[in-house]
Amino acid sequence: MQGETRGGPGSGKGTQCEKIVETFGFKHLSAGDLLRKEMVSDSEYGSMILDTIREGRIVPSAVTVKLILRELASGDSHKFLIDGFPRSEENRIAFERITGSEPNFVLFFECPEKEMVKRVLSRNQGRIDDNIDTMKKRLKVFEALNLPVVDYYAKKGKLHKINAVGTEDEVFEQVRRVFAQVSTVT
Ligand code: ADP
Ligand code: C5P
Ligand code: MG
């Protein structure tokens, strides 16, 4: 089973993915984490990834899909959750073309912009993109490139919207309900 989590920057995807892993045993793959790992490794893509993340833009799908596939191949889990991907129609189409598969379900964390900004600016993980200037750019990219993907999955009936405002546990209660639903149809 394959799931995906979407939602704007700072909406709480990573936080909820950790809870999903603990409770439902999925393998969690964060596209952003894979890119950051590649960025600090001795990779030929390092400086391109750094520039792209700093500008809040989307890394070309060829690179991101390669990292995801490498990670998928390194484990034996058949239940995985791809966090922060696809971020654009280009991401989605490349992944589907290369793997010949689609997610069984997509979780979308709805969060007001003001709350996302607040969470990102107090995340304190030393990320080069967690500053107000880059955050403004990320929000624009979110509107322009990410939302069309969300619409695509909504039309396919695969999108599950979660209200990301509330405590982590309150948000997770909604996630639980979605899992109860998707586990009976997949
Ligand atoms: P994303 O992966 O969507 O960018 P994160 O899971 O990293 O978001 O969360 C962004 C920040 O917000 C983190 O500092 C996290 O601890 C905090 N956070 C996550 N969920 C909530 C919540 N429900 N309420 C308040 N803060 C939250
Ligand atoms: O999901 P996360 O907040 O960790 O993503 C951080 C940054 O990584 C994004 O703003 C973007 O620059 C890059 N990214 C990407 N393609 C993805 C996921 C993340 O280019 N699919
Ligand atoms: Mg994250």
Short mmCIF file of N, CA and C and ligand atoms in Angstrom, two decimals, residues 9 13 30-33 35-36 52-53 56-59 64 83-87 91 123 127 129 138, ligand 2:
data_model
loop_
_atom_site.label_atom_id
_atom_site.label_comp_id
_atom_site.label_asym_id
_atom_site.label_seq_id
_atom_site.Cartn_x
_atom_site.Cartn_y
_atom_site.Cartn_z
N PRO A 9 4.00 24.13 3.61
CA PRO A 9 5.18 24.09 4.47
C PRO A 9 4.82 24.40 5.92
N LYS A 13 3.17 17.78 8.37
CA LYS A 13 3.25 16.47 7.68
C LYS A 13 4.23 15.52 8.38
N SER A 30 10.56 10.96 3.58
CA SER A 30 10.32 12.40 3.36
C SER A 30 11.19 12.86 2.19
N ALA A 31 10.53 13.36 1.14
CA ALA A 31 11.28 13.82 -0.04
C ALA A 31 12.25 14.94 0.36
N GLY A 32 11.78 15.85 1.23
CA GLY A 32 12.64 16.95 1.69
C GLY A 32 13.86 16.42 2.45
N ASP A 33 13.65 15.44 3.33
CA ASP A 33 14.77 14.88 4.10
C ASP A 33 15.77 14.19 3.16
N LEU A 35 16.34 14.91 0.05
CA LEU A 35 17.07 15.97 -0.69
C LEU A 35 18.12 16.62 0.21
N ARG A 36 17.76 16.86 1.47
CA ARG A 36 18.74 17.49 2.39
C ARG A 36 19.91 16.56 2.64
N THR A 52 18.21 25.37 -4.92
CA THR A 52 16.77 25.21 -5.14
C THR A 52 16.00 25.31 -3.83
N ILE A 53 16.50 24.65 -2.80
CA ILE A 53 15.80 24.68 -1.50
C ILE A 53 15.84 26.09 -0.92
N GLY A 56 13.25 28.03 -2.42
CA GLY A 56 11.90 27.50 -2.23
C GLY A 56 11.31 26.90 -3.49
N ARG A 57 12.18 26.62 -4.47
CA ARG A 57 11.66 26.04 -5.72
C ARG A 57 11.67 24.51 -5.63
N ILE A 58 11.22 23.87 -6.71
CA ILE A 58 11.12 22.41 -6.71
C ILE A 58 12.29 21.80 -7.49
N VAL A 59 12.97 20.88 -6.87
CA VAL A 59 14.09 20.17 -7.49
C VAL A 59 13.56 19.33 -8.66
N THR A 64 14.73 13.81 -7.61
CA THR A 64 13.94 13.42 -6.44
C THR A 64 13.40 11.99 -6.58
N ASP A 83 6.27 11.48 2.03
CA ASP A 83 5.92 12.76 2.67
C ASP A 83 6.50 13.92 1.85
N GLY A 84 5.61 14.85 1.46
CA GLY A 84 6.07 16.02 0.71
C GLY A 84 6.33 15.74 -0.75
N PHE A 85 5.61 14.82 -1.30
CA PHE A 85 5.78 14.43 -2.71
C PHE A 85 4.48 13.79 -3.19
N PRO A 86 4.04 14.03 -4.43
CA PRO A 86 4.57 14.96 -5.43
C PRO A 86 4.23 16.42 -5.11
N ARG A 87 5.16 17.30 -5.41
CA ARG A 87 5.02 18.72 -5.12
C ARG A 87 4.59 19.51 -6.36
N ASN A 91 6.43 16.35 -10.84
CA ASN A 91 6.78 15.29 -9.88
C ASN A 91 5.85 14.09 -10.02
N ARG A 123 10.40 26.43 14.05
CA ARG A 123 10.79 25.01 13.95
C ARG A 123 12.16 24.74 14.56
N ARG A 127 17.21 24.86 9.46
CA ARG A 127 17.04 24.71 8.01
C ARG A 127 17.25 26.03 7.28
N ASP A 129 15.90 27.06 4.72
CA ASP A 129 14.69 27.62 4.11
C ASP A 129 13.65 28.05 5.14
N ARG A 138 8.08 29.88 -0.77
CA ARG A 138 7.53 28.51 -0.67
C ARG A 138 6.00 28.55 -0.74
O1 C5P B 2 8.94 18.97 2.56
P1 C5P B 2 10.02 19.89 3.02
O2 C5P B 2 9.51 21.10 3.74
O3 C5P B 2 11.08 19.17 3.80
O4 C5P B 2 10.72 20.43 1.68
C1 C5P B 2 11.75 21.39 1.75
C2 C5P B 2 12.16 21.82 0.36
O5 C5P B 2 12.69 20.71 -0.38
C3 C5P B 2 11.05 22.37 -0.54
O6 C5P B 2 10.72 23.72 -0.24
C4 C5P B 2 11.68 22.20 -1.91
O7 C5P B 2 12.64 23.21 -2.17
C5 C5P B 2 12.40 20.84 -1.75
N1 C5P B 2 11.53 19.74 -2.22
C6 C5P B 2 11.45 19.52 -3.60
N2 C5P B 2 10.66 18.51 -4.09
C7 C5P B 2 9.93 17.75 -3.24
C8 C5P B 2 10.01 17.96 -1.85
C9 C5P B 2 10.82 18.98 -1.37
O8 C5P B 2 12.09 20.24 -4.38
N3 C5P B 2 9.13 16.80 -3.75
#
